[in-house]
Short mmCIF file of C-alpha atoms (C1' of nucleotides) in Angstrom, two decimals:
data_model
loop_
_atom_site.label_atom_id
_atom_site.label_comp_id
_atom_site.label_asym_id
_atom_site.label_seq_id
_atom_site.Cartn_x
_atom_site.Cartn_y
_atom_site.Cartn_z
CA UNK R 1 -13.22 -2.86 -1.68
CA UNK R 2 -11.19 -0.58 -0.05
CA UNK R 3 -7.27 -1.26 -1.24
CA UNK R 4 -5.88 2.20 0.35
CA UNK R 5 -5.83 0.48 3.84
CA UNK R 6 -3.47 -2.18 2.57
CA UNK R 7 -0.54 -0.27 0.73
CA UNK R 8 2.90 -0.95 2.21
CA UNK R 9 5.91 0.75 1.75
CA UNK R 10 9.12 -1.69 1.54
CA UNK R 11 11.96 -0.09 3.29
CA UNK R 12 11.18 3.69 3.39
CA UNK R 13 10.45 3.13 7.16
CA UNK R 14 13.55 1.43 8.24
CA UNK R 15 16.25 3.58 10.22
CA UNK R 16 18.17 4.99 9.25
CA UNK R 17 17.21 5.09 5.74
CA UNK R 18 20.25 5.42 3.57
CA UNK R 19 18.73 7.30 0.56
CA UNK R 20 17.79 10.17 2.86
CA UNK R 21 21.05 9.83 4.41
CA UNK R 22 22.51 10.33 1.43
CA UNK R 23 19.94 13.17 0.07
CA UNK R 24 20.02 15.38 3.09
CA UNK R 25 24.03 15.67 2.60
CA UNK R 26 24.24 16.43 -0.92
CA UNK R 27 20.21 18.07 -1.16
CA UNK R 28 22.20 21.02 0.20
CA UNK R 29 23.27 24.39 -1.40
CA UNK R 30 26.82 23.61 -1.78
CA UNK R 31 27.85 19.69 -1.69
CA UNK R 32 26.83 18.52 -5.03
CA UNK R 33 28.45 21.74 -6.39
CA UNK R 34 31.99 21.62 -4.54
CA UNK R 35 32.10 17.72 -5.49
CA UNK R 36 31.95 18.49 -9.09
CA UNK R 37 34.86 21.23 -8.70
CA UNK R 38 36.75 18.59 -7.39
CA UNK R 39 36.35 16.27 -9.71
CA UNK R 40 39.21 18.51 -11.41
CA UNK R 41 41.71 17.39 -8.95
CA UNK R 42 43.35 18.65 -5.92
CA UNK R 43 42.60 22.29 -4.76
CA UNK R 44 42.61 24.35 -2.01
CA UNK R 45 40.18 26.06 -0.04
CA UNK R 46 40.00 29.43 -1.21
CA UNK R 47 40.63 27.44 -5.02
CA UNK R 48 37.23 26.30 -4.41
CA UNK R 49 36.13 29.20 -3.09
CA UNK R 50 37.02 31.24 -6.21
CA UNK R 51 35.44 28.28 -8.42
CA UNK R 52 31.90 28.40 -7.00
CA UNK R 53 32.22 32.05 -6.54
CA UNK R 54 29.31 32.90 -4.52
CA UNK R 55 29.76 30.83 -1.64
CA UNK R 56 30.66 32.32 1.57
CA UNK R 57 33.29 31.34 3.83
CA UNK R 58 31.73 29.86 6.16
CA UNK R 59 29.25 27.68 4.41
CA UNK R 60 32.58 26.22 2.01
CA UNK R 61 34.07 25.41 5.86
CA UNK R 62 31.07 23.97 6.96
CA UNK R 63 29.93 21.75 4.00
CA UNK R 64 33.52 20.63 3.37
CA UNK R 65 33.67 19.25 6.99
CA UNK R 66 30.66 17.36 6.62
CA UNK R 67 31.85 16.09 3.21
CA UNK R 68 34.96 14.94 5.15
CA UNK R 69 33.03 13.65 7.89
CA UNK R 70 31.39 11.31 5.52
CA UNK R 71 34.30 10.06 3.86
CA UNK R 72 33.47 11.81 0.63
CA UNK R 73 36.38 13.81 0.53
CA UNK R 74 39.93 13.98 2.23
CA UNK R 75 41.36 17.13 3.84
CA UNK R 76 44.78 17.25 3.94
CA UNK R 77 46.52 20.09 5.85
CA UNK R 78 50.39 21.14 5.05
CA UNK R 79 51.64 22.50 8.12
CA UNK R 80 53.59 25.44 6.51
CA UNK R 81 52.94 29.52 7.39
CA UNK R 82 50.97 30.74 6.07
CA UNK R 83 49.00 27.23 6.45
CA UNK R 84 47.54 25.30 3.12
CA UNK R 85 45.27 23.13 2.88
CA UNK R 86 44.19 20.84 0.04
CA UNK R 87 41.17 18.86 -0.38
CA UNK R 88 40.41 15.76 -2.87
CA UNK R 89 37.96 13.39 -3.64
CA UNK R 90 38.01 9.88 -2.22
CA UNK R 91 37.17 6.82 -3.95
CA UNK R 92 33.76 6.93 -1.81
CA UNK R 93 33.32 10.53 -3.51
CA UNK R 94 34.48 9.86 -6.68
CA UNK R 95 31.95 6.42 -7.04
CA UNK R 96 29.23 8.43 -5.75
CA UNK R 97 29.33 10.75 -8.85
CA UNK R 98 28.83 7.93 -11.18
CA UNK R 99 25.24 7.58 -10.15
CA UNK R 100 24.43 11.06 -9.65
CA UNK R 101 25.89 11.90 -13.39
CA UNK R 102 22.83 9.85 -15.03
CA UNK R 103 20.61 11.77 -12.50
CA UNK R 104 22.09 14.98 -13.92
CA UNK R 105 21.89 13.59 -17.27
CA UNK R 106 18.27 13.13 -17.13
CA UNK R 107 18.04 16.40 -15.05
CA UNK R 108 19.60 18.37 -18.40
CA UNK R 109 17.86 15.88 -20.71
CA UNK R 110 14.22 16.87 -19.08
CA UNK R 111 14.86 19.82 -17.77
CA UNK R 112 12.80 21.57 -20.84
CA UNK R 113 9.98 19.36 -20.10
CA UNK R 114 9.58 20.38 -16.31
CA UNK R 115 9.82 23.98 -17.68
CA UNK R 116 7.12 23.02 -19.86
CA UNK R 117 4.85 20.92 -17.28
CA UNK R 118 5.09 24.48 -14.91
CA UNK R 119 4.10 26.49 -17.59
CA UNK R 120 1.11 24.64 -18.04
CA UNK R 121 0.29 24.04 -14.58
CA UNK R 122 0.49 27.94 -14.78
CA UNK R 123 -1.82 28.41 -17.77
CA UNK R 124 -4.70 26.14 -16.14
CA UNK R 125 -4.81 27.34 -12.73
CA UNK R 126 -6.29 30.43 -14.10
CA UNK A 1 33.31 17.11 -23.60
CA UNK A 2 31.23 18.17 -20.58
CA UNK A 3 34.00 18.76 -18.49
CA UNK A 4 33.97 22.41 -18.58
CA UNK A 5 29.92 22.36 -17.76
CA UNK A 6 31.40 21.35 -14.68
CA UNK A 7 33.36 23.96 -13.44
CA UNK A 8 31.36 26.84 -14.89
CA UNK A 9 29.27 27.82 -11.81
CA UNK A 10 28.92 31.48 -12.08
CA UNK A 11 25.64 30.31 -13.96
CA UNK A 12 23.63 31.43 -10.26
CA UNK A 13 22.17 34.43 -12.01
CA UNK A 14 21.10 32.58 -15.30
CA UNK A 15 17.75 30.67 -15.89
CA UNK A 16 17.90 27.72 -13.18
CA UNK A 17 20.95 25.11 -13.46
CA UNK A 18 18.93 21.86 -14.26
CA UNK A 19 20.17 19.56 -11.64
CA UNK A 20 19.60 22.20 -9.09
CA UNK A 21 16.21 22.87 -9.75
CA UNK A 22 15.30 19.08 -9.86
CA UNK A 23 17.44 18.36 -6.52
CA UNK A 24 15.62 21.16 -5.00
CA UNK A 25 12.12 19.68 -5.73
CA UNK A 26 13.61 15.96 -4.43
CA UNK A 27 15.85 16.84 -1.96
CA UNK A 28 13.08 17.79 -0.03
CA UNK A 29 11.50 15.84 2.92
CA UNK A 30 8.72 14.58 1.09
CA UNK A 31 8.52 14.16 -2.49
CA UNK A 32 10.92 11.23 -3.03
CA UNK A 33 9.16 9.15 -0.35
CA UNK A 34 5.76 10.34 -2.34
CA UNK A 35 6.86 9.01 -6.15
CA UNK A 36 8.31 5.68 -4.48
CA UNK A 37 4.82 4.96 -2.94
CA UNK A 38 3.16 6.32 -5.75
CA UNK A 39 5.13 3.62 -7.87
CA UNK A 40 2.90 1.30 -6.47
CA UNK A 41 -0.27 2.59 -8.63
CA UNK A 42 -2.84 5.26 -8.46
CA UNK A 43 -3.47 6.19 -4.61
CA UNK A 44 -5.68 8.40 -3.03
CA UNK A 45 -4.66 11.60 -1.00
CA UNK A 46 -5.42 9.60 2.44
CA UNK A 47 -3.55 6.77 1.12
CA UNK A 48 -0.66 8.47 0.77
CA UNK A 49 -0.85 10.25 3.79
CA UNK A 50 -1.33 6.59 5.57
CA UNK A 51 0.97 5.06 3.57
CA UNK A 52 3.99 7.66 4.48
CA UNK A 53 2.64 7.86 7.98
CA UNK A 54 4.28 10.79 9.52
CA UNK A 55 3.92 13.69 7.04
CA UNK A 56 1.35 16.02 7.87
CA UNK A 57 -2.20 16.99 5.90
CA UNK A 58 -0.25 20.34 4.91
CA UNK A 59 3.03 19.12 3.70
CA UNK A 60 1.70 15.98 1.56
CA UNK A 61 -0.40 18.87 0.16
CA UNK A 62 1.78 21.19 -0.79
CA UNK A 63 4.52 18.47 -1.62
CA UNK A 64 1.70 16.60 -4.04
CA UNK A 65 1.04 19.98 -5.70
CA UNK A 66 5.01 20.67 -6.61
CA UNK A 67 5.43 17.75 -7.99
CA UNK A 68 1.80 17.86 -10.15
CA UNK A 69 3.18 21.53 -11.17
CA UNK A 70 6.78 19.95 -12.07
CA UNK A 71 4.68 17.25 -14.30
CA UNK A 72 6.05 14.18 -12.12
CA UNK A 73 2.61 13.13 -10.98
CA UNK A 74 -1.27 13.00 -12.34
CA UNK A 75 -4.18 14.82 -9.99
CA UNK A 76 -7.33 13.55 -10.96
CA UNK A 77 -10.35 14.69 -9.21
CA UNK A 78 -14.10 12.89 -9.38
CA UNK A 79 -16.59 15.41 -8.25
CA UNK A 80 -18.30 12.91 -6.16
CA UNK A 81 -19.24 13.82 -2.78
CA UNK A 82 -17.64 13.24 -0.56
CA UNK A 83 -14.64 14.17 -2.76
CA UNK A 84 -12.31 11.94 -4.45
CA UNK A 85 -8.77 12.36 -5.28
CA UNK A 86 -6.25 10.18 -7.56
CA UNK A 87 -2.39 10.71 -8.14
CA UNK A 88 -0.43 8.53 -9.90
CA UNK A 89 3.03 8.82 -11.73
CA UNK A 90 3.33 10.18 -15.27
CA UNK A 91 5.56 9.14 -17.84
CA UNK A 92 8.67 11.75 -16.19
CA UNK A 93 7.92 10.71 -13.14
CA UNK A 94 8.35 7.56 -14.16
CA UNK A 95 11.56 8.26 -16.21
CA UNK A 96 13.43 9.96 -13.45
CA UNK A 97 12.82 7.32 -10.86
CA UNK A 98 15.08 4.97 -13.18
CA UNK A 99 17.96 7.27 -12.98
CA UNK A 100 17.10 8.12 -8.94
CA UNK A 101 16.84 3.93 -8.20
CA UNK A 102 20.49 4.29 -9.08
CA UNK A 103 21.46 6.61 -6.56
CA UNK A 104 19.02 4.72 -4.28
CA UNK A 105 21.26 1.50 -4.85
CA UNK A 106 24.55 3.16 -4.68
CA UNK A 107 23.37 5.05 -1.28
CA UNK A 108 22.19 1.32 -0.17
CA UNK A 109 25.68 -0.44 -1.16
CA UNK A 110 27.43 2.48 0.89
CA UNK A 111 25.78 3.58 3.20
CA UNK A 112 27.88 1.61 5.91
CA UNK A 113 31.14 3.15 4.72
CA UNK A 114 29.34 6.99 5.15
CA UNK A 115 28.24 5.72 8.90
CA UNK A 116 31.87 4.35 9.25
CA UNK A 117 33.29 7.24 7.84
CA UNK A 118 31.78 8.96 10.17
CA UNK A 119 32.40 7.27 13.20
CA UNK A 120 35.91 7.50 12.35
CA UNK A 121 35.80 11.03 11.84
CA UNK A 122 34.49 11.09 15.22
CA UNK A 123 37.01 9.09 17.07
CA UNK A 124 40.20 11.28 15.22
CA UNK A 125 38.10 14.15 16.34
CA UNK A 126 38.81 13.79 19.76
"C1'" DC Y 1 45.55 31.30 4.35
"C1'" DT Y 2 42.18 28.75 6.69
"C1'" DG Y 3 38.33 28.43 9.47
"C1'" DC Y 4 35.48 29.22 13.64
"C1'" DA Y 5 32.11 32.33 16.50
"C1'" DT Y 6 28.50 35.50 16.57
"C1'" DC Y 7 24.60 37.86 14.94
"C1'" DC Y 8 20.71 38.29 12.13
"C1'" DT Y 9 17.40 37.41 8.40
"C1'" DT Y 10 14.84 34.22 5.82
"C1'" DC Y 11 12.78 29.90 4.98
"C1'" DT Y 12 10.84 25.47 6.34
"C1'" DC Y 13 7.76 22.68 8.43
"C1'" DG Y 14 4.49 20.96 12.02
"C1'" DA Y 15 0.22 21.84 14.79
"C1'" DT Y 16 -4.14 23.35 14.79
"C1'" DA Y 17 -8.37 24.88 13.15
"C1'" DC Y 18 -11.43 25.82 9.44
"C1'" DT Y 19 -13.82 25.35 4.42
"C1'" DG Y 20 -16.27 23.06 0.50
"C1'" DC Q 1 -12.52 13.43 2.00
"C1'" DA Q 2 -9.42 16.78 0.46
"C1'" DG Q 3 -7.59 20.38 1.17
"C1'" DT Q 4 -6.37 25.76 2.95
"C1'" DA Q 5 -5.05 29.51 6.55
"C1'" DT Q 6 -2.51 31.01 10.24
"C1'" DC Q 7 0.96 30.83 13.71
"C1'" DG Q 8 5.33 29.82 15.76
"C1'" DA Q 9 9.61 27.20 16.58
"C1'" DG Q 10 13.73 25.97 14.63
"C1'" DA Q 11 17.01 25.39 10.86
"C1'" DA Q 12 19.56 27.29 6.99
"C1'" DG Q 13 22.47 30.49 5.29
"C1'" DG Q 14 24.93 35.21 4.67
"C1'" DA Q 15 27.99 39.02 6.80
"C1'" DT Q 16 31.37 40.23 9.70
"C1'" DG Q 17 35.12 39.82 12.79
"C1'" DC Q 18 38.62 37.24 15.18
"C1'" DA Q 19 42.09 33.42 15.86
"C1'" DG Q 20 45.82 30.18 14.74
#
DNA sequence: CTGCATCCTTCTCGATACTG
DNA sequence: CAGTATCGAGAAGGATGCAG
């Protein structure tokens, strides 16, 4: 009896699917990383861009738009010279994190263990 | 308290952050779709393949083989011919789909305020 | 100070064809 | 059936320079 024909996948299909919605923002370099600097508070852009340190310009400018554009975080710009501009997490941001801390729990708890699991994958292939 | 884990990024040059190296294997195109179907039970490489539908012969391969090296799923091969090949979860891959059905749920419960978020964004663009 | 435009390099991923 | 090899298009991301 041949079962493989018969597998069905609940809502992976659907469009669009949230989860990868979600993934594809913060599966990036930068957004998980600037959204835990702001968890601090307030700061401004080059505030961030001192705090991550090896982000360039133009990728802080272009993932905080598309933070903002989701309604993860709120850009608010103080029309003084020279110009400031602070950014801050929204309650849409700030909710999100509570999720992805238990994934980064489990990602430090098991981290060791996925070290391990490569190691061996490494040892056997030879 | 972890607080300060949080804003200590200059870690880039150190042995991999943990969450970074496990959102790099799952923020992917592939390999969360491939441990939800793979939730289901023991499947075959074709069965996946069928079962996801539009990944290709190459990708499922080499997505199947990062997560057997990162110890999230089982190969098992019976030297039959023609060929036969199992995957199924192991016990991490298990674990860190309970921590990842979290996010899945809070990207289901929101995902309307990220598309309206957006849409607004949109409209105040213009 | 903030942030966009341009250029350029690197990486990703799909299509196709081939092996055991 | 279960992969691997090769190619090419396109996206991602860094560096630099300019604009408001």
């Amino acid at each position: 009896m041949d079962q493989d024909n018969l597998i069905a996948i609940p809502f992976v299909f659907e469009q669009p699917c949230p989860i990868r919605d979600v993934l594809d923002r913060i599966g990036d370099q930068w957004s998980l990383l600037i959204l835990q600097v702001l968890e601090h508070g307030t700061m401004r852009f080059s505030a961030i861009n001192r705090a991550i340190g090896d982000i360039s310009k133009q990728m802080l400018s272009k993932t905080l738009k598309s933070l903002e554009e989701d309604g993860f975080i709120r850009r608010t710009l103080y029309p003084e010279v020279p110009p400031r501009v602070e950014y801050e997490l929204t309650d849409l941001g700030r909710s999100f994190l509570v999720p992805m801390k238990e994934l980064i729990a489990w990602a430090d708890e098991h981290h060791r263990a996925i070290c391990e699991a490569r190691a061996s994958y490494l040892a056997n292939a030879k």
